[in-house]
Structures are given as C-alpha cells and as structure tokens.
Amino acid sequence: MGSFCWSSGVYNSGFQRTNDGVLVNSGMRYGPASALALASSSSLVLDSVRGELVEAPVKLERKMVSAEKSVEALKNHSEAEKRRRARINAHFDTLRGLIPGAKKMDKASLLAEVISHLKDLKRKAAEASEDSDCVIPKDIDEVKVEPDHKQALDALHLITKRAEIATLGCRMKNVFVMTTSKEENDEVCRFYARSVCQALRAVLEKFSASEEFLKSPHSNKRRRVSVFNP
Amino acid sequence: MGSFCWSSGVYNSGFQRTNDGVLVNSGMRYGPASALALASSSSLVLDSVRGELVEAPVKLERKMVSAEKSVEALKNHSEAEKRRRARINAHFDTLRGLIPGAKKMDKASLLAEVISHLKDLKRKAAEASEDSDCVIPKDIDEVKVEPDHKQALDALHLITKRAEIATLGCRMKNVFVMTTSKEENDEVCRFYARSVCQALRAVLEKFSASEEFLKSPHSNKRRRVSVFNP
DNA sequence: CGTGACACGTGAAGC
DNA sequence: TGCTTCACGTGTCAC
C-alpha cells in the first residue's frame, strides 16, 4: 500500500501548492480509493512555464462533481459510523445503569460483569420457574385414573399402611406405603404387585416425559420425579 | 488541524524525496504528534547546491534512534489497541452464546437483547426470592403474642364466624371474621373493636417494617401484607 | 515517561 | 450501487 495525504476532520475541497504548479482538487486528499478513481485520467495541472491548463474546463467540471460526490460519500460514511458508535455506547451506558456498581466501568470489565450477572440470574430464574410450575399444575401434568384402572387397584384389596404428604419450600414428597391383606394368595399378590409397579412406573414416565417436553432447550431444572421403589 | 502523510499498515523508516533535497526520516510519516516532537530541532537536509549536510552525523544518529523509538511506540500502541478490541469482542462472542438466537447478531442488537434479557431475569429473580423467603419464615418474621395480649383478646368474648386459610402458589391468604356476642354493650363493643383494630394494625406494621428491612435496596418485591379491614 | 481506554475516520466486505 | 457492520491505526486524554 502506498502513502497518501490525509486531512483529519475537515471536509474542504481546495487547492494544494506544489513546486511544479497548482494541483487542482487532488483526489489524494481523500484516501487511496478516491485517488485510484481519478488516476484513470491525467491530473489537471496549470503549467507554470507555458501558462495554460492541460485539460478542458468540461472535464474539470466532471472531476469536481465526482470528487464532491466522493467527499459526500466519505462524509456520510463517517457520520453513519459515528451514529453506530453512539448506538452501541448508549447500550453500554444502559448496562452500566443496570449492573450495580458499574457506573464508571470500562467496556471490557462491564461486559464481563454483565456475563456473570446473566449466568447468575439465569440459574436463579430456572429455579424460580421450576418452583412456580411445580405448585401451579398445567393441564399436561394431569394424570387421569380411569374407572377400570381404579377397579383393578381395588381388586388388590390394598391396605394403606402409611400416607405421607410433606412440603418444604415448593417441593412436595408423597409417600404411600401399601400392602395386601394376609389372606391373599402369595402368587396372586406378587402378580398384582408387579402390575401396580408397572402401572405406576408408566405414570411417572408419562409425567417425566411431559415435563421434559415443557422444558426449554438449555434449561437446567432439577428433576422432580426421581426414585420409585416397588 | 493540519494535513499529514500517512503510511497505512507498514512500519518502515526510510527517506522521502523532495525537490529541495533529501528529507531524512521525516517524522511527518508518523502523524502530527511525532512531527511535533521532531519540529523542535531543524530538519536534516542534504543541500543539492552546496553538496553538504546541514547538520552533524551525530545528530542524525540521535534522530534515527528517536524515530525508531516513535515507530516502536506506535507499533505497541496499535497492538495494545488490537488486544483491547480482542478482549471486548471475546465478551461479545460469549454473550452471543448466552442469548438464545443471537449467534449472528450485530453488536448493537446483541446489547439490546442482553439488556432486555437482563431486565426480564432480574424481575423473575426478584419474584423467586420473594417466594422463597415467603414459605421459609425467618426468625425476624416471628410475631409474638404475649399472654396478656391474648387475655385482652379473650376479654372481648369474640366469636370466630369464619376462618379461611387459602394458599395459591406460594402466597397465603388468611381471613378471620370475628364478632362479639349480642349480649355485649354496644359502647364497650366499639371500644374493644377499635383496640383490636389498632393492635392488629401494629402487628401488621411491625411485620411490614421487618420485611422492609430485609429488602435489598433495588428490590421490587410485591408487598405481601396489603389491606386490613377493621 | 509509559500505559490504558476511548472516539475518530477510513478500507473492506456483505447484502 | 448504496448502505451497514466490522477491524484497523491513530490522536488524545488521564493516571
């Protein structure tokens, strides 16, 4: 890449003095791209020895126009970039106001802080949603016990030994200890016991599946239904 | 601001030809600041007419050193800036991974998304903490009813018409509708009623105050104790 | 003096 | 083509 002249901050079109003469409106002032665009035709120079312009005023006009267009484009460009920076910085300021104790923090540290807060809050929010959808059952959480199923359970003549419903926080623990009457045949008892276990497993799996379906892809909810002891 | 020459991308120290002679190692190549630093002493020029150097080779050496130092400083500067940009951009990428569906999002939109997520999660987290400290009472939530106070209530011969304890989610609604027996004097009844109302108000205020004390400065928890109808 | 953080204008690339 | 976004090197200020 070659060197070029740069006028910082000011967009003025004017003349530049050289030792050979007056270089009219050199595109070099506006960067390599502009210079290249004008390099296809020869430079417009006032020869100090012969005292005349090398090119016609018509072409000079065209050059003025295209040069001004380039200047305008470059000006628009820098102003657009300025707006973009302002937009991003406004968001940085908003974040500084959102993160406690980050009023005067530099961009990198601020972003790091934002990231840690985001991770932290995501974890907390996951727990919160887990709790809330635990205590307010959705339609999909409903598990129907059909009459014939209930009759099947009734046929076992089960005796409820213990029924425990304990809640801590928003978690619930249900314990049902059931047994059959001693009069029943052991064989029949074991068969029914297996059937009950399978049925309850199916219910728990359906429950888990529906819960899985409700989960967001990156959710890290803890499982609510864990162990089933037959 | 004045114009100056800029060599883009390459850090080379060399010579620049002018019509008056050979300008040795012009600081102009490295921006206004460098130019200013070298402007304090005269330029080192090889006079083409007289055929001799204006200044001694010793000073030329010094200038080479200081120029090389400037080049080195500028190089360090641009590299440090590069590291800074990389640091910030790494955080941007982390955020893109943290916000769902923001993999290819531009910086401004990403920050806007981060802000809305942050506000959303803050709200959810506040609700979560509100719920959790609601169902697990702290010591400070305890409201003691002293024996003498209870006796005072007993003296009213209050009849509990209705007692309602309803829970939804982690919120609890307690409704106590009490009245006095019809035999009591209306005057006495009203006096006691006022006393009871004042006492219960005091209890609720104490409860609210302790809750207020527990709140973090920027918390937006919803109040749990709201209306008391005498 | 150096070092770090920021804003700026600009070239390049994608649409 | 023009518009947008990004990386870059640089000027500048503060510590």
Short mmCIF file of C-alpha atoms (C1' of nucleotides) in Angstrom, two decimals:
data_model
loop_
_atom_site.label_atom_id
_atom_site.label_comp_id
_atom_site.label_asym_id
_atom_site.label_seq_id
_atom_site.Cartn_x
_atom_site.Cartn_y
_atom_site.Cartn_z
CA MET A 1 0.00 0.00 0.00
CA GLY A 2 1.19 3.48 -0.78
CA SER A 3 1.24 6.58 1.34
CA PHE A 4 -1.35 9.27 0.91
CA CYS A 5 -2.25 12.60 2.39
CA TRP A 6 -4.97 12.83 4.95
CA SER A 7 -6.91 15.86 6.11
CA SER A 8 -8.29 14.97 9.51
CA GLY A 9 -11.77 16.03 10.50
CA VAL A 10 -12.37 18.72 7.90
CA TYR A 11 -14.03 18.08 4.56
CA ASN A 12 -12.82 21.02 2.49
CA SER A 13 -12.19 20.94 -1.24
CA GLY A 14 -9.44 23.35 -2.24
CA PHE A 15 -6.08 23.71 -3.92
CA GLN A 16 -2.70 22.37 -2.99
CA ARG A 17 0.50 24.10 -3.93
CA THR A 18 3.36 22.12 -5.47
CA ASN A 19 6.65 23.23 -6.92
CA ASP A 20 5.56 22.28 -10.42
CA GLY A 21 2.33 24.28 -10.37
CA VAL A 22 -1.13 24.21 -8.92
CA LEU A 23 -2.62 20.74 -8.49
CA VAL A 24 -6.34 21.28 -8.82
CA ASN A 25 -8.56 19.39 -6.40
CA SER A 26 -6.32 16.41 -5.96
CA GLY A 27 -8.30 13.30 -5.04
CA MET A 28 -5.29 12.27 -2.96
CA ARG A 29 -6.71 14.26 -0.13
CA TYR A 30 -9.49 11.75 0.32
CA GLY A 31 -7.71 8.43 0.54
CA PRO A 32 -6.38 5.74 -1.81
CA ALA A 33 -9.84 4.78 -3.15
CA SER A 34 -10.61 8.27 -4.36
CA ALA A 35 -7.10 8.67 -5.72
CA LEU A 36 -7.45 5.47 -7.68
CA ALA A 37 -10.77 6.60 -9.13
CA LEU A 38 -9.21 9.76 -10.50
CA ALA A 39 -5.98 8.10 -11.61
CA SER A 40 -7.63 6.73 -14.77
CA SER A 41 -7.40 10.16 -16.39
CA SER A 42 -4.46 12.56 -16.20
CA SER A 43 -4.22 15.20 -13.44
CA LEU A 44 -5.41 18.71 -14.14
CA VAL A 45 -2.34 20.89 -13.84
CA LEU A 46 -1.69 24.57 -14.51
CA ASP A 47 1.69 24.56 -16.17
CA SER A 48 3.64 27.49 -14.72
CA VAL A 49 6.03 27.63 -17.75
CA ARG A 50 3.51 27.50 -20.61
CA GLY A 51 0.77 29.26 -18.60
CA GLU A 52 -2.15 27.12 -19.73
CA LEU A 53 -4.43 24.35 -18.47
CA VAL A 54 -3.69 20.89 -19.83
CA GLU A 55 -7.35 19.81 -19.91
CA ALA A 56 -10.70 21.40 -20.93
CA PRO A 57 -12.96 23.08 -18.33
CA VAL A 58 -15.70 20.49 -19.11
CA LYS A 59 -13.59 17.69 -17.74
CA LEU A 60 -12.66 19.85 -14.79
CA GLU A 61 -16.36 20.23 -14.02
CA ARG A 62 -16.88 16.47 -14.14
CA LYS A 63 -13.95 15.97 -11.82
CA MET A 64 -15.29 18.48 -9.38
CA VAL A 65 -18.62 16.68 -9.36
CA SER A 66 -17.22 13.19 -8.86
CA ALA A 67 -14.77 14.45 -6.26
CA GLU A 68 -17.56 16.19 -4.39
CA LYS A 69 -19.57 13.01 -4.58
CA SER A 70 -16.69 11.08 -3.07
CA VAL A 71 -16.34 13.66 -0.35
CA GLU A 72 -20.06 13.44 0.33
CA ALA A 73 -19.93 9.64 0.43
CA LEU A 74 -16.99 9.68 2.80
CA LYS A 75 -18.72 12.23 4.98
CA ASN A 76 -21.89 10.14 5.09
CA HIS A 77 -19.78 7.13 5.90
CA SER A 78 -18.03 8.71 8.84
CA GLU A 79 -21.29 10.13 10.14
CA ALA A 80 -23.02 6.76 9.87
CA GLU A 81 -20.14 5.19 11.74
CA LYS A 82 -20.48 7.89 14.36
CA ARG A 83 -24.18 7.07 14.75
CA ARG A 84 -23.36 3.37 15.04
CA ARG A 85 -20.82 4.06 17.78
CA ALA A 86 -23.35 6.26 19.59
CA ARG A 87 -25.97 3.50 19.41
CA ILE A 88 -23.62 0.91 20.87
CA ASN A 89 -22.34 3.28 23.55
CA ALA A 90 -25.90 4.13 24.58
CA HIS A 91 -26.44 0.43 25.22
CA PHE A 92 -23.20 0.32 27.20
CA ASP A 93 -24.49 3.17 29.36
CA THR A 94 -27.80 1.39 29.86
CA LEU A 95 -25.91 -1.68 31.02
CA ARG A 96 -23.82 0.44 33.38
CA GLY A 97 -27.06 1.59 34.97
CA LEU A 98 -28.39 -1.96 35.14
CA ILE A 99 -25.38 -3.54 36.82
CA PRO A 100 -24.86 -2.39 40.41
CA GLY A 101 -21.55 -0.60 40.96
CA ALA A 102 -20.63 -0.40 37.28
CA LYS A 103 -21.28 3.29 36.70
CA LYS A 104 -17.68 4.09 35.76
CA MET A 105 -16.61 0.69 34.48
CA ASP A 106 -14.73 0.27 31.20
CA LYS A 107 -16.35 -1.65 28.36
CA ALA A 108 -14.48 -4.95 28.76
CA SER A 109 -14.99 -5.20 32.52
CA LEU A 110 -18.61 -4.15 32.11
CA LEU A 111 -19.27 -6.91 29.60
CA ALA A 112 -17.57 -9.43 31.88
CA GLU A 113 -19.80 -8.29 34.73
CA VAL A 114 -22.87 -8.48 32.52
CA ILE A 115 -21.96 -12.03 31.55
CA SER A 116 -21.58 -13.19 35.14
CA HIS A 117 -24.82 -11.49 36.16
CA LEU A 118 -26.61 -13.06 33.21
CA LYS A 119 -25.41 -16.54 34.14
CA ASP A 120 -26.32 -15.98 37.77
CA LEU A 121 -29.80 -14.69 37.02
CA LYS A 122 -30.41 -17.47 34.51
CA ARG A 123 -29.70 -20.01 37.21
CA LYS A 124 -31.99 -18.25 39.67
CA ALA A 125 -34.73 -17.86 37.09
CA ALA A 126 -34.54 -21.55 36.22
CA GLU A 127 -35.09 -22.42 39.86
CA ALA A 128 -37.93 -19.94 40.06
CA SER A 129 -39.75 -21.30 37.03
CA GLU A 130 -39.19 -24.82 38.31
CA ASP A 131 -40.83 -23.87 41.57
CA SER A 132 -43.69 -21.98 40.02
CA ASP A 133 -44.72 -24.63 37.55
CA CYS A 134 -44.47 -27.11 40.38
CA VAL A 135 -47.15 -25.56 42.51
CA ILE A 136 -49.40 -24.45 39.66
CA PRO A 137 -50.08 -27.61 37.67
CA LYS A 138 -50.53 -27.34 33.92
CA ASP A 139 -53.19 -29.29 32.02
CA ILE A 140 -50.46 -31.51 30.63
CA ASP A 141 -49.48 -32.51 34.16
CA GLU A 142 -52.87 -34.09 34.69
CA VAL A 143 -52.80 -37.86 35.05
CA LYS A 144 -56.18 -39.48 34.61
CA VAL A 145 -57.11 -42.55 36.60
CA GLU A 146 -59.79 -44.29 34.61
CA PRO A 147 -62.55 -46.19 36.43
CA ASP A 148 -61.36 -49.58 35.19
CA HIS A 149 -57.85 -48.83 36.43
CA LYS A 150 -59.21 -47.86 39.78
CA GLN A 151 -61.21 -51.06 39.94
CA ALA A 152 -58.08 -53.00 39.15
CA LEU A 153 -56.42 -51.35 42.12
CA ASP A 154 -59.48 -52.05 44.25
CA ALA A 155 -59.29 -55.71 43.32
CA LEU A 156 -55.93 -55.90 45.07
CA HIS A 157 -57.60 -55.15 48.40
CA LEU A 158 -54.70 -52.91 49.23
CA ILE A 159 -54.34 -51.58 52.73
CA THR A 160 -52.75 -48.20 53.07
CA LYS A 161 -50.21 -48.54 55.86
CA ARG A 162 -48.91 -45.01 55.71
CA ALA A 163 -49.70 -41.90 53.73
CA GLU A 164 -47.24 -39.03 53.97
CA ILE A 165 -47.51 -35.67 52.25
CA ALA A 166 -44.66 -33.39 53.17
CA THR A 167 -43.89 -29.98 51.68
CA LEU A 168 -40.74 -27.93 52.06
CA GLY A 169 -40.40 -24.77 50.10
CA CYS A 170 -42.24 -25.58 46.93
CA ARG A 171 -41.19 -29.22 46.82
CA MET A 172 -43.62 -31.97 47.64
CA LYS A 173 -42.88 -35.50 48.80
CA ASN A 174 -45.62 -38.08 48.58
CA VAL A 175 -45.12 -41.41 50.32
CA PHE A 176 -47.67 -44.19 50.04
CA VAL A 177 -46.94 -47.45 51.77
CA MET A 178 -49.48 -50.07 50.84
CA THR A 179 -49.78 -53.76 51.45
CA THR A 180 -52.25 -56.53 50.76
CA SER A 181 -54.33 -58.40 53.33
CA LYS A 182 -52.70 -61.56 54.62
CA GLU A 183 -55.50 -63.76 53.33
CA GLU A 184 -54.45 -63.28 49.71
CA ASN A 185 -52.50 -65.87 47.82
CA ASP A 186 -48.81 -65.02 47.59
CA GLU A 187 -48.73 -65.83 43.90
CA VAL A 188 -51.63 -63.56 43.09
CA CYS A 189 -50.22 -60.93 45.37
CA ARG A 190 -46.86 -60.82 43.58
CA PHE A 191 -48.54 -60.70 40.17
CA TYR A 192 -50.68 -57.77 41.18
CA ALA A 193 -47.74 -56.08 42.85
CA ARG A 194 -45.80 -56.27 39.60
CA SER A 195 -48.77 -54.88 37.68
CA VAL A 196 -49.11 -51.96 40.10
CA CYS A 197 -45.42 -51.22 39.90
CA GLN A 198 -45.50 -51.23 36.11
CA ALA A 199 -48.58 -49.02 36.06
CA LEU A 200 -47.04 -46.52 38.47
CA ARG A 201 -43.80 -46.53 36.51
CA ALA A 202 -45.76 -45.76 33.37
CA VAL A 203 -47.46 -42.87 35.12
CA LEU A 204 -44.17 -41.50 36.37
CA GLU A 205 -42.61 -41.83 32.92
CA LYS A 206 -45.54 -40.04 31.32
CA PHE A 207 -45.12 -37.32 33.93
CA SER A 208 -41.42 -37.06 33.28
CA ALA A 209 -41.91 -37.02 29.53
CA SER A 210 -44.44 -34.21 29.69
CA GLU A 211 -42.09 -32.32 31.96
CA GLU A 212 -39.26 -32.90 29.51
CA PHE A 213 -41.48 -31.56 26.74
CA LEU A 214 -42.16 -28.39 28.68
CA LYS A 215 -38.50 -27.75 29.36
CA SER A 216 -36.66 -25.12 27.38
CA PRO A 217 -33.66 -26.49 25.43
CA HIS A 218 -30.97 -25.08 27.69
CA SER A 219 -32.89 -25.29 30.96
CA ASN A 220 -31.09 -26.90 33.85
CA LYS A 221 -34.11 -27.64 36.02
CA ARG A 222 -33.62 -30.29 38.61
CA ARG A 223 -35.75 -33.36 38.15
CA ARG A 224 -38.79 -33.51 40.34
CA VAL A 225 -39.66 -37.15 39.95
CA SER A 226 -36.71 -39.29 40.84
CA VAL A 227 -36.91 -42.61 42.57
CA PHE A 228 -39.67 -45.14 42.60
CA ASN A 229 -39.30 -48.12 44.86
CA PRO A 230 -41.59 -51.05 44.01
CA MET B 1 -5.79 20.54 12.37
CA GLY B 2 -3.28 20.24 9.61
CA SER B 3 -2.84 17.61 6.94
CA PHE B 4 -0.16 15.00 7.20
CA CYS B 5 1.05 11.96 5.34
CA TRP B 6 0.07 8.53 6.44
CA SER B 7 1.59 5.19 5.60
CA SER B 8 -1.04 2.56 6.18
CA GLY B 9 -0.20 -0.77 7.76
CA VAL B 10 3.59 -0.77 7.33
CA TYR B 11 6.12 0.48 9.86
CA ASN B 12 9.09 1.31 7.68
CA SER B 13 11.62 4.06 8.34
CA GLY B 14 13.01 5.44 5.11
CA PHE B 15 13.69 8.55 3.07
CA GLN B 16 11.38 10.88 1.24
CA ARG B 17 12.36 12.80 -1.87
CA THR B 18 11.59 16.49 -2.20
CA ASN B 19 12.58 18.99 -4.85
CA ASP B 20 14.84 20.86 -2.46
CA GLY B 21 16.85 17.84 -1.45
CA VAL B 22 16.55 14.66 0.56
CA LEU B 23 14.48 14.98 3.68
CA VAL B 24 15.92 12.41 6.04
CA ASN B 25 13.49 10.34 8.06
CA SER B 26 10.72 12.87 8.24
CA GLY B 27 8.62 12.47 11.35
CA MET B 28 5.66 13.52 9.25
CA ARG B 29 5.18 9.90 8.28
CA TYR B 30 4.01 9.07 11.76
CA GLY B 31 1.33 11.64 12.45
CA PRO B 32 1.15 15.15 13.88
CA ALA B 33 2.39 14.14 17.35
CA SER B 34 5.64 12.68 16.03
CA ALA B 35 6.06 15.59 13.66
CA LEU B 36 5.71 18.00 16.54
CA ALA B 37 8.30 16.13 18.57
CA LEU B 38 10.91 16.47 15.82
CA ALA B 39 9.97 20.03 14.90
CA SER B 40 11.83 21.44 17.89
CA SER B 41 15.11 20.99 16.04
CA SER B 42 15.79 21.88 12.39
CA SER B 43 15.27 19.32 9.60
CA LEU B 44 18.22 17.39 8.35
CA VAL B 45 18.63 18.30 4.71
CA LEU B 46 21.20 17.45 2.08
CA ASP B 47 21.66 20.70 0.19
CA SER B 48 21.82 19.79 -3.55
CA VAL B 49 23.57 23.08 -4.50
CA ARG B 50 26.30 23.16 -1.87
CA GLY B 51 26.52 19.34 -1.66
CA GLU B 52 26.85 19.09 2.10
CA LEU B 53 24.80 18.09 5.13
CA VAL B 54 23.49 20.95 7.21
CA GLU B 55 23.84 19.07 10.49
CA ALA B 56 26.38 16.67 12.01
CA PRO B 57 26.06 12.84 11.63
CA VAL B 58 25.85 12.55 15.45
CA LYS B 59 22.50 14.34 15.45
CA LEU B 60 21.40 12.20 12.54
CA GLU B 61 22.08 9.13 14.68
CA ARG B 62 20.04 10.57 17.53
CA LYS B 63 17.17 11.29 15.19
CA MET B 64 17.24 7.77 13.83
CA VAL B 65 17.04 6.45 17.37
CA SER B 66 14.18 8.69 18.40
CA ALA B 67 12.36 7.98 15.16
CA GLU B 68 12.76 4.26 15.66
CA LYS B 69 11.50 4.72 19.18
CA SER B 70 8.47 6.52 17.85
CA VAL B 71 7.85 3.73 15.38
CA GLU B 72 8.16 1.21 18.17
CA ALA B 73 5.79 3.21 20.37
CA LEU B 74 3.25 3.48 17.59
CA LYS B 75 3.53 -0.23 16.92
CA ASN B 76 3.00 -1.02 20.61
CA HIS B 77 0.08 1.34 20.63
CA SER B 78 -1.69 -0.29 17.73
CA GLU B 79 -1.00 -3.75 19.11
CA ALA B 80 -2.32 -2.81 22.52
CA GLU B 81 -5.44 -1.46 20.87
CA LYS B 82 -5.74 -4.70 18.97
CA ARG B 83 -5.58 -6.66 22.22
CA ARG B 84 -8.22 -4.43 23.75
CA ARG B 85 -10.54 -4.96 20.81
CA ALA B 86 -9.98 -8.72 21.00
CA ARG B 87 -10.84 -8.71 24.70
CA ILE B 88 -14.09 -6.86 24.14
CA ASN B 89 -15.02 -8.96 21.12
CA ALA B 90 -14.42 -12.15 23.09
CA HIS B 91 -17.00 -10.95 25.58
CA PHE B 92 -19.37 -10.16 22.72
CA ASP B 93 -18.99 -13.72 21.47
CA THR B 94 -19.63 -15.10 24.95
CA LEU B 95 -22.82 -13.06 25.10
CA ARG B 96 -23.86 -14.33 21.68
CA GLY B 97 -23.59 -17.83 23.09
CA LEU B 98 -25.52 -16.88 26.19
CA ILE B 99 -28.50 -15.25 24.48
CA PRO B 100 -30.66 -17.72 22.54
CA GLY B 101 -30.80 -16.98 18.83
CA ALA B 102 -28.11 -14.32 18.87
CA LYS B 103 -25.32 -16.30 17.21
CA LYS B 104 -25.01 -13.98 14.21
CA MET B 105 -26.33 -10.80 15.76
CA ASP B 106 -24.56 -7.46 15.35
CA LYS B 107 -23.14 -5.72 18.41
CA ALA B 108 -25.86 -3.12 18.88
CA SER B 109 -28.75 -5.57 18.56
CA LEU B 110 -26.93 -8.06 20.77
CA LEU B 111 -26.50 -5.47 23.52
CA ALA B 112 -30.18 -4.51 23.22
CA GLU B 113 -31.13 -8.17 23.57
CA VAL B 114 -28.82 -8.58 26.54
CA ILE B 115 -30.43 -5.59 28.21
CA SER B 116 -33.96 -6.92 27.79
CA HIS B 117 -32.91 -10.37 28.99
CA LEU B 118 -31.19 -8.83 31.98
CA LYS B 119 -34.29 -6.84 32.94
CA ASP B 120 -36.50 -9.87 32.43
CA LEU B 121 -34.33 -12.17 34.51
CA LYS B 122 -33.97 -9.57 37.24
CA ARG B 123 -37.74 -9.41 37.53
CA LYS B 124 -38.03 -13.21 37.63
CA ALA B 125 -35.24 -13.49 40.18
CA ALA B 126 -36.93 -10.92 42.40
CA GLU B 127 -40.15 -12.94 42.31
CA ALA B 128 -38.21 -16.09 43.07
CA SER B 129 -36.51 -14.64 46.13
CA GLU B 130 -39.84 -13.20 47.22
CA ASP B 131 -41.44 -16.61 47.01
CA SER B 132 -38.64 -18.47 48.72
CA ASP B 133 -38.46 -16.22 51.76
CA CYS B 134 -42.23 -16.37 51.95
CA VAL B 135 -42.50 -20.08 52.51
CA ILE B 136 -39.44 -20.41 54.71
CA PRO B 137 -40.07 -17.97 57.54
CA LYS B 138 -37.11 -16.17 59.06
CA ASP B 139 -36.75 -15.56 62.78
CA ILE B 140 -37.43 -11.91 62.20
CA ASP B 141 -40.83 -12.79 60.72
CA GLU B 142 -41.93 -14.17 64.06
CA VAL B 143 -44.65 -12.14 65.76
CA LYS B 144 -45.04 -12.93 69.41
CA VAL B 145 -48.43 -12.80 71.03
CA GLU B 146 -47.82 -12.23 74.71
CA PRO B 147 -50.17 -13.84 77.27
CA ASP B 148 -51.56 -10.51 78.44
CA HIS B 149 -52.37 -9.54 74.89
CA LYS B 150 -54.15 -12.81 74.40
CA GLN B 151 -56.11 -12.28 77.58
CA ALA B 152 -57.15 -8.90 76.29
CA LEU B 153 -58.50 -10.56 73.18
CA ASP B 154 -60.22 -13.21 75.29
CA ALA B 155 -61.92 -10.49 77.28
CA LEU B 156 -63.73 -9.41 74.14
CA HIS B 157 -65.59 -12.73 74.02
CA LEU B 158 -65.03 -12.77 70.30
CA ILE B 159 -66.81 -15.38 68.23
CA THR B 160 -64.99 -16.61 65.19
CA LYS B 161 -67.52 -16.59 62.39
CA ARG B 162 -65.18 -17.73 59.66
CA ALA B 163 -61.56 -18.81 59.41
CA GLU B 164 -60.09 -19.16 55.94
CA ILE B 165 -56.58 -20.24 55.08
CA ALA B 166 -56.08 -20.39 51.35
CA THR B 167 -52.81 -20.94 49.51
CA LEU B 168 -52.12 -20.40 45.84
CA GLY B 169 -48.62 -20.81 44.57
CA CYS B 170 -46.54 -19.61 47.48
CA ARG B 171 -48.97 -16.93 48.54
CA MET B 172 -51.13 -17.34 51.60
CA LYS B 173 -54.41 -15.60 52.36
CA ASN B 174 -55.66 -15.59 55.94
CA VAL B 175 -59.21 -14.44 56.60
CA PHE B 176 -60.57 -14.15 60.10
CA VAL B 177 -64.12 -12.90 60.51
CA MET B 178 -64.89 -12.34 64.17
CA THR B 179 -67.78 -10.80 66.02
CA THR B 180 -68.85 -10.27 69.63
CA SER B 181 -71.78 -11.90 71.33
CA LYS B 182 -75.02 -9.94 71.09
CA GLU B 183 -75.29 -9.51 74.85
CA GLU B 184 -72.37 -7.06 74.98
CA ASN B 185 -72.93 -3.37 75.32
CA ASP B 186 -72.56 -1.57 72.01
CA GLU B 187 -70.37 1.11 73.56
CA VAL B 188 -67.96 -1.37 75.04
CA CYS B 189 -68.06 -3.41 71.88
CA ARG B 190 -66.97 -0.50 69.72
CA PHE B 191 -64.22 0.48 72.13
CA TYR B 192 -62.80 -3.01 72.10
CA ALA B 193 -63.21 -3.25 68.36
CA ARG B 194 -61.09 -0.11 67.95
CA SER B 195 -58.47 -1.54 70.28
CA VAL B 196 -58.33 -4.79 68.37
CA CYS B 197 -58.02 -2.96 65.09
CA GLN B 198 -55.19 -0.82 66.40
CA ALA B 199 -53.39 -3.83 67.85
CA LEU B 200 -53.65 -5.79 64.63
CA ARG B 201 -52.54 -2.77 62.62
CA ALA B 202 -49.48 -2.50 64.86
CA VAL B 203 -48.71 -6.16 64.28
CA LEU B 204 -49.04 -5.76 60.53
CA GLU B 205 -46.87 -2.66 60.57
CA LYS B 206 -44.21 -4.45 62.54
CA PHE B 207 -44.39 -7.26 60.01
CA SER B 208 -44.13 -4.84 57.11
CA ALA B 209 -41.25 -2.97 58.73
CA SER B 210 -39.23 -6.13 59.26
CA GLU B 211 -39.96 -7.11 55.69
CA GLU B 212 -38.81 -3.71 54.52
CA PHE B 213 -35.60 -4.19 56.46
CA LEU B 214 -34.95 -7.45 54.70
CA LYS B 215 -35.47 -5.99 51.26
CA SER B 216 -32.45 -5.19 49.13
CA PRO B 217 -32.25 -1.52 48.03
CA HIS B 218 -33.32 -2.05 44.45
CA SER B 219 -35.69 -4.95 45.05
CA ASN B 220 -39.14 -4.64 43.57
CA LYS B 221 -40.84 -7.34 45.58
CA ARG B 222 -44.57 -7.10 45.76
CA ARG B 223 -45.94 -6.41 49.20
CA ARG B 224 -47.31 -9.43 50.92
CA VAL B 225 -49.37 -7.69 53.60
CA SER B 226 -51.68 -5.24 52.00
CA VAL B 227 -55.18 -4.49 53.21
CA PHE B 228 -56.61 -4.72 56.65
CA ASN B 229 -60.31 -4.11 57.04
CA PRO B 230 -61.38 -3.28 60.60
"C1'" DC C 1 7.96 8.72 30.83
"C1'" DG C 2 4.77 4.81 29.55
"C1'" DT C 3 0.11 2.56 29.62
"C1'" DG C 4 -4.77 2.04 29.04
"C1'" DA C 5 -9.20 3.44 27.49
"C1'" DC C 6 -11.87 5.85 24.19
"C1'" DA C 7 -13.51 8.27 19.79
"C1'" DC C 8 -12.45 9.03 15.32
"C1'" DG C 9 -12.17 8.42 10.14
"C1'" DT C 10 -11.29 5.06 6.92
"C1'" DG C 11 -10.94 0.49 3.85
"C1'" DA C 12 -13.04 -3.79 3.22
"C1'" DA C 13 -16.77 -6.94 2.82
"C1'" DG C 14 -21.62 -8.40 2.83
"C1'" DC C 15 -26.18 -7.56 1.39
"C1'" DT D 1 -24.99 0.64 -6.50
"C1'" DG D 2 -25.54 2.49 -1.72
"C1'" DC D 3 -25.98 1.16 2.98
"C1'" DT D 4 -24.34 -1.28 7.12
"C1'" DT D 5 -21.08 -3.53 10.04
"C1'" DC D 6 -16.57 -4.52 11.34
"C1'" DA D 7 -11.36 -4.12 12.13
"C1'" DC D 8 -7.82 -1.13 11.91
"C1'" DG D 9 -4.34 2.52 13.09
"C1'" DT D 10 -4.22 6.70 15.09
"C1'" DG D 11 -4.96 11.14 18.11
"C1'" DT D 12 -5.95 12.23 22.66
"C1'" DC D 13 -6.78 12.33 27.42
"C1'" DA D 14 -5.97 10.59 32.24
"C1'" DC D 15 -3.35 8.21 35.50
#
